[in-house]
mmCIF file of C-alpha atoms in Angstrom:
data_model
loop_
_atom_site.group_PDB
_atom_site.id
_atom_site.type_symbol
_atom_site.label_atom_id
_atom_site.label_comp_id
_atom_site.label_asym_id
_atom_site.label_seq_id
_atom_site.Cartn_x
_atom_site.Cartn_y
_atom_site.Cartn_z
ATOM 1 C CA UNK A 522 -27.699 -12.510 -4.624
ATOM 2 C CA UNK A 523 -26.885 -15.850 -3.054
ATOM 3 C CA UNK A 524 -28.518 -16.724 0.256
ATOM 4 C CA UNK A 525 -27.085 -19.661 2.248
ATOM 5 C CA UNK A 526 -25.502 -21.135 -0.879
ATOM 6 C CA UNK A 527 -28.840 -21.562 -2.686
ATOM 7 C CA UNK A 528 -28.105 -21.994 -6.386
ATOM 8 C CA UNK A 529 -29.636 -19.743 -8.971
ATOM 9 C CA UNK A 530 -30.944 -21.341 -12.137
ATOM 10 C CA UNK A 531 -28.054 -22.606 -14.227
ATOM 11 C CA UNK A 532 -27.381 -20.861 -17.499
ATOM 12 C CA UNK A 533 -25.678 -22.748 -20.324
ATOM 13 C CA UNK A 534 -22.471 -20.871 -21.093
ATOM 14 C CA UNK A 535 -19.143 -21.938 -22.449
ATOM 15 C CA UNK A 536 -15.623 -20.686 -22.885
ATOM 16 C CA UNK A 537 -14.937 -17.036 -22.172
ATOM 17 C CA UNK A 538 -18.533 -16.257 -21.203
ATOM 18 C CA UNK A 539 -18.541 -18.960 -18.546
ATOM 19 C CA UNK A 540 -15.134 -17.953 -17.231
ATOM 20 C CA UNK A 541 -16.194 -14.309 -16.987
ATOM 21 C CA UNK A 542 -19.371 -15.272 -15.089
ATOM 22 C CA UNK A 543 -17.415 -17.377 -12.582
ATOM 23 C CA UNK A 544 -14.768 -14.691 -12.046
ATOM 24 C CA UNK A 545 -17.428 -12.032 -11.544
ATOM 25 C CA UNK A 546 -19.247 -14.268 -9.061
ATOM 26 C CA UNK A 547 -16.004 -14.931 -7.182
ATOM 27 C CA UNK A 548 -15.151 -11.215 -7.083
ATOM 28 C CA UNK A 549 -18.610 -10.410 -5.708
ATOM 29 C CA UNK A 550 -18.267 -13.126 -3.084
ATOM 30 C CA UNK A 551 -14.846 -11.835 -2.059
ATOM 31 C CA UNK A 552 -16.231 -8.320 -1.696
ATOM 32 C CA UNK A 553 -19.163 -9.550 0.404
ATOM 33 C CA UNK A 554 -17.706 -12.283 2.626
ATOM 34 C CA UNK A 555 -13.945 -11.943 2.177
ATOM 35 C CA UNK A 556 -11.412 -14.626 1.376
ATOM 36 C CA UNK A 557 -12.034 -16.671 4.559
ATOM 37 C CA UNK A 558 -15.759 -16.916 3.728
ATOM 38 C CA UNK A 559 -15.396 -17.762 0.061
ATOM 39 C CA UNK A 560 -16.431 -21.284 -0.938
ATOM 40 C CA UNK A 561 -16.688 -22.994 -4.287
ATOM 41 C CA UNK A 562 -20.312 -23.819 -3.466
ATOM 42 C CA UNK A 563 -21.248 -20.159 -3.083
ATOM 43 C CA UNK A 564 -19.381 -19.115 -6.219
ATOM 44 C CA UNK A 565 -21.019 -21.885 -8.234
ATOM 45 C CA UNK A 566 -24.448 -20.909 -6.942
ATOM 46 C CA UNK A 567 -23.921 -17.244 -7.760
ATOM 47 C CA UNK A 568 -22.550 -18.011 -11.221
ATOM 48 C CA UNK A 569 -25.315 -20.492 -12.001
ATOM 49 C CA UNK A 570 -22.937 -23.363 -12.699
ATOM 50 C CA UNK A 571 -21.519 -26.397 -10.905
ATOM 51 C CA UNK A 572 -18.492 -26.858 -8.680
ATOM 52 C CA UNK A 573 -17.083 -29.419 -11.095
ATOM 53 C CA UNK A 574 -17.020 -26.827 -13.854
ATOM 54 C CA UNK A 575 -15.126 -24.413 -11.618
ATOM 55 C CA UNK A 576 -12.638 -27.047 -10.465
ATOM 56 C CA UNK A 577 -11.819 -27.900 -14.078
ATOM 57 C CA UNK A 578 -10.459 -24.362 -14.484
ATOM 58 C CA UNK A 579 -9.187 -23.502 -10.981
ATOM 59 C CA UNK A 580 -7.886 -26.281 -8.703
ATOM 60 C CA UNK A 581 -8.739 -24.543 -5.429
ATOM 61 C CA UNK A 582 -10.291 -21.403 -3.985
ATOM 62 C CA UNK A 583 -6.917 -19.689 -3.693
ATOM 63 C CA UNK A 584 -6.293 -19.931 -7.433
ATOM 64 C CA UNK A 585 -9.859 -18.811 -8.132
ATOM 65 C CA UNK A 586 -9.586 -15.860 -5.737
ATOM 66 C CA UNK A 587 -6.388 -14.593 -7.318
ATOM 67 C CA UNK A 588 -7.874 -14.981 -10.802
ATOM 68 C CA UNK A 589 -10.972 -13.054 -9.691
ATOM 69 C CA UNK A 590 -8.828 -10.260 -8.256
ATOM 70 C CA UNK A 591 -6.793 -10.076 -11.455
ATOM 71 C CA UNK A 592 -10.026 -9.745 -13.430
ATOM 72 C CA UNK A 593 -10.708 -6.549 -11.457
ATOM 73 C CA UNK A 594 -7.460 -4.920 -12.580
ATOM 74 C CA UNK A 595 -7.784 -2.220 -15.271
ATOM 75 C CA UNK A 596 -8.064 -3.830 -18.693
ATOM 76 C CA UNK A 597 -6.247 -0.926 -20.360
ATOM 77 C CA UNK A 598 -3.426 1.311 -19.109
ATOM 78 C CA UNK A 599 -4.553 4.423 -17.261
ATOM 79 C CA UNK A 600 -3.862 7.804 -18.767
ATOM 80 C CA UNK A 601 -0.708 9.215 -17.190
ATOM 81 C CA UNK A 602 -1.231 12.655 -15.616
ATOM 82 C CA UNK A 603 0.722 15.466 -17.250
ATOM 83 C CA UNK A 604 0.024 18.580 -15.198
ATOM 84 C CA UNK A 605 3.414 20.207 -15.743
ATOM 85 C CA UNK A 606 4.744 19.593 -12.217
ATOM 86 C CA UNK A 607 5.874 16.431 -10.468
ATOM 87 C CA UNK A 608 3.949 17.335 -7.320
ATOM 88 C CA UNK A 609 0.608 17.591 -9.093
ATOM 89 C CA UNK A 610 1.289 14.500 -11.212
ATOM 90 C CA UNK A 611 2.157 12.456 -8.113
ATOM 91 C CA UNK A 612 -0.926 13.671 -6.257
ATOM 92 C CA UNK A 613 -3.126 12.782 -9.231
ATOM 93 C CA UNK A 614 -1.619 9.290 -9.314
ATOM 94 C CA UNK A 615 -2.069 8.790 -5.573
ATOM 95 C CA UNK A 616 -5.673 10.005 -5.672
ATOM 96 C CA UNK A 617 -6.464 7.524 -8.422
ATOM 97 C CA UNK A 618 -4.910 4.685 -6.436
ATOM 98 C CA UNK A 619 -6.688 5.822 -3.286
ATOM 99 C CA UNK A 620 -10.043 5.744 -5.063
ATOM 100 C CA UNK A 621 -9.390 2.150 -6.127
ATOM 101 C CA UNK A 622 -8.185 1.060 -2.710
ATOM 102 C CA UNK A 623 -11.334 2.477 -1.093
ATOM 103 C CA UNK A 624 -13.539 0.639 -3.631
ATOM 104 C CA UNK A 625 -14.394 -3.109 -3.758
ATOM 105 C CA UNK A 626 -11.116 -3.736 -5.600
ATOM 106 C CA UNK A 627 -9.187 -2.572 -2.543
ATOM 107 C CA UNK A 628 -11.369 -4.538 -0.144
ATOM 108 C CA UNK A 629 -10.766 -7.719 -2.136
ATOM 109 C CA UNK A 630 -7.020 -7.067 -2.277
ATOM 110 C CA UNK A 631 -6.790 -6.442 1.467
ATOM 111 C CA UNK A 632 -8.775 -9.595 2.141
ATOM 112 C CA UNK A 633 -6.457 -11.681 -0.035
ATOM 113 C CA UNK A 634 -3.310 -10.260 1.548
ATOM 114 C CA UNK A 635 -4.672 -10.890 5.040
ATOM 115 C CA UNK A 636 -5.989 -14.348 4.241
ATOM 116 C CA UNK A 637 -2.842 -15.625 2.550
ATOM 117 C CA UNK A 638 -0.268 -14.792 5.209
ATOM 118 C CA UNK A 639 0.602 -18.486 5.456
ATOM 119 C CA UNK A 640 1.172 -18.749 1.699
ATOM 120 C CA UNK A 641 4.249 -16.609 0.910
ATOM 121 C CA UNK A 642 4.400 -17.769 -2.700
ATOM 122 C CA UNK A 643 0.882 -16.504 -3.405
ATOM 123 C CA UNK A 644 1.563 -13.256 -1.543
ATOM 124 C CA UNK A 645 4.648 -12.682 -3.662
ATOM 125 C CA UNK A 646 2.622 -13.393 -6.799
ATOM 126 C CA UNK A 647 0.031 -10.744 -5.875
ATOM 127 C CA UNK A 648 2.634 -8.150 -4.958
ATOM 128 C CA UNK A 649 4.582 -8.730 -8.155
ATOM 129 C CA UNK A 650 1.383 -8.296 -10.147
ATOM 130 C CA UNK A 651 0.699 -4.998 -8.383
ATOM 131 C CA UNK A 652 4.225 -3.851 -9.137
ATOM 132 C CA UNK A 653 3.957 -4.674 -12.836
ATOM 133 C CA UNK A 654 0.678 -2.796 -13.132
ATOM 134 C CA UNK A 655 1.806 0.329 -11.291
ATOM 135 C CA UNK A 656 5.432 1.018 -12.099
ATOM 136 C CA UNK A 657 5.128 2.295 -15.694
ATOM 137 C CA UNK A 658 3.112 5.475 -15.051
ATOM 138 C CA UNK A 659 5.285 6.411 -12.074
ATOM 139 C CA UNK A 660 8.439 6.054 -14.154
ATOM 140 C CA UNK A 661 6.820 8.209 -16.840
ATOM 141 C CA UNK A 662 5.982 11.122 -14.543
ATOM 142 C CA UNK A 663 9.392 10.885 -12.892
ATOM 143 C CA UNK A 664 11.187 10.884 -16.265
ATOM 144 C CA UNK A 665 9.306 14.037 -17.238
ATOM 145 C CA UNK A 666 10.354 15.612 -13.935
ATOM 146 C CA UNK A 667 13.988 14.721 -14.636
ATOM 147 C CA UNK A 668 13.711 16.469 -18.014
ATOM 148 C CA UNK A 669 12.272 19.575 -16.328
ATOM 149 C CA UNK A 670 15.032 19.551 -13.708
ATOM 150 C CA UNK A 671 12.617 18.724 -10.868
ATOM 151 C CA UNK A 672 14.100 15.305 -10.119
ATOM 152 C CA UNK A 673 17.529 13.724 -9.939
ATOM 153 C CA UNK A 674 18.284 11.305 -12.822
ATOM 154 C CA UNK A 675 19.588 8.825 -10.235
ATOM 155 C CA UNK A 676 16.054 8.594 -8.814
ATOM 156 C CA UNK A 677 14.715 7.155 -12.066
ATOM 157 C CA UNK A 678 14.433 3.561 -10.847
ATOM 158 C CA UNK A 679 11.317 1.432 -10.265
ATOM 159 C CA UNK A 680 11.918 1.207 -6.514
ATOM 160 C CA UNK A 681 12.248 4.964 -6.040
ATOM 161 C CA UNK A 682 9.557 5.895 -8.564
ATOM 162 C CA UNK A 683 6.888 3.910 -6.715
ATOM 163 C CA UNK A 684 7.771 4.896 -3.142
ATOM 164 C CA UNK A 685 4.703 7.123 -2.807
ATOM 165 C CA UNK A 686 2.184 4.504 -3.895
ATOM 166 C CA UNK A 687 3.944 1.826 -1.854
ATOM 167 C CA UNK A 688 3.567 3.983 1.257
ATOM 168 C CA UNK A 689 -0.135 4.463 0.537
ATOM 169 C CA UNK A 690 -0.668 0.728 0.071
ATOM 170 C CA UNK A 691 1.120 0.116 3.348
ATOM 171 C CA UNK A 692 -1.364 2.389 5.099
ATOM 172 C CA UNK A 693 -4.148 0.168 3.804
ATOM 173 C CA UNK A 694 -2.405 -3.156 4.249
ATOM 174 C CA UNK A 695 -0.572 -2.675 7.550
ATOM 175 C CA UNK A 696 -2.744 -0.148 9.367
ATOM 176 C CA UNK A 697 -6.133 -1.517 8.325
ATOM 177 C CA UNK A 698 -7.180 1.743 6.684
ATOM 178 C CA UNK A 699 -10.298 1.573 4.498
ATOM 179 C CA UNK A 700 -10.076 5.112 3.097
ATOM 180 C CA UNK A 701 -7.257 7.653 3.146
ATOM 181 C CA UNK A 702 -7.894 11.365 3.500
ATOM 182 C CA UNK A 703 -6.354 13.769 1.019
ATOM 183 C CA UNK A 704 -4.152 15.182 3.747
ATOM 184 C CA UNK A 705 -2.290 11.889 3.976
ATOM 185 C CA UNK A 706 -1.661 11.871 0.222
ATOM 186 C CA UNK A 707 -0.275 15.417 0.375
ATOM 187 C CA UNK A 708 1.917 14.424 3.319
ATOM 188 C CA UNK A 709 3.348 11.442 1.436
ATOM 189 C CA UNK A 710 4.177 13.566 -1.590
ATOM 190 C CA UNK A 711 5.491 16.675 0.189
ATOM 191 C CA UNK A 712 7.333 15.072 3.092
ATOM 192 C CA UNK A 713 8.655 11.867 1.538
ATOM 193 C CA UNK A 714 8.432 11.643 -2.234
ATOM 194 C CA UNK A 715 9.572 15.064 -3.403
ATOM 195 C CA UNK A 716 12.514 15.273 -0.957
ATOM 196 C CA UNK A 717 13.590 11.783 -1.998
ATOM 197 C CA UNK A 718 13.725 12.497 -5.749
ATOM 198 C CA UNK A 719 14.811 16.153 -5.633
ATOM 199 C CA UNK A 720 18.103 16.946 -7.451
ATOM 200 C CA UNK A 721 21.083 16.732 -5.142
ATOM 201 C CA UNK A 722 23.387 19.733 -4.676
#
């Protein structure tokens, strides 16, 4: 822990080990005090290093915060659900996302989005990163549904495939939600997602 910016004893680390320690310290700070409360002093104290070391890698706290958030993203692709129905696959995907959004990862993300409203370039960078991480599995489950005749081939686009998860993220980002009940996930899938992708005619 870091109390009032008091530094812990410095540990000599270099390269990847030092970077990982700083990113972990920044992520912990973001989870505890949010983006507005994050300072290079506190991160340096928690990581057991100096501000100069941090500034050599990240020019400002915004760059450090985004790097710390990225370090919290899954390091390997998630397994894609294959339950045999699009409804159950979509619910499994939404429940996984909901678990993450209710965890420190989600708190850090919400803090960054709220704290960077005056920096549209950074906001776009974060949202594009989220899109790159999430679109593949949704396209996979939708393609399987097209093969089974559950979904219209015309729906097989990134924008349509990710509608359900985008709606869930909006609940967190726009409505200030910190945890979504399962009923909301079912509502998104049954009332919006499935009717949107269902075969026409």
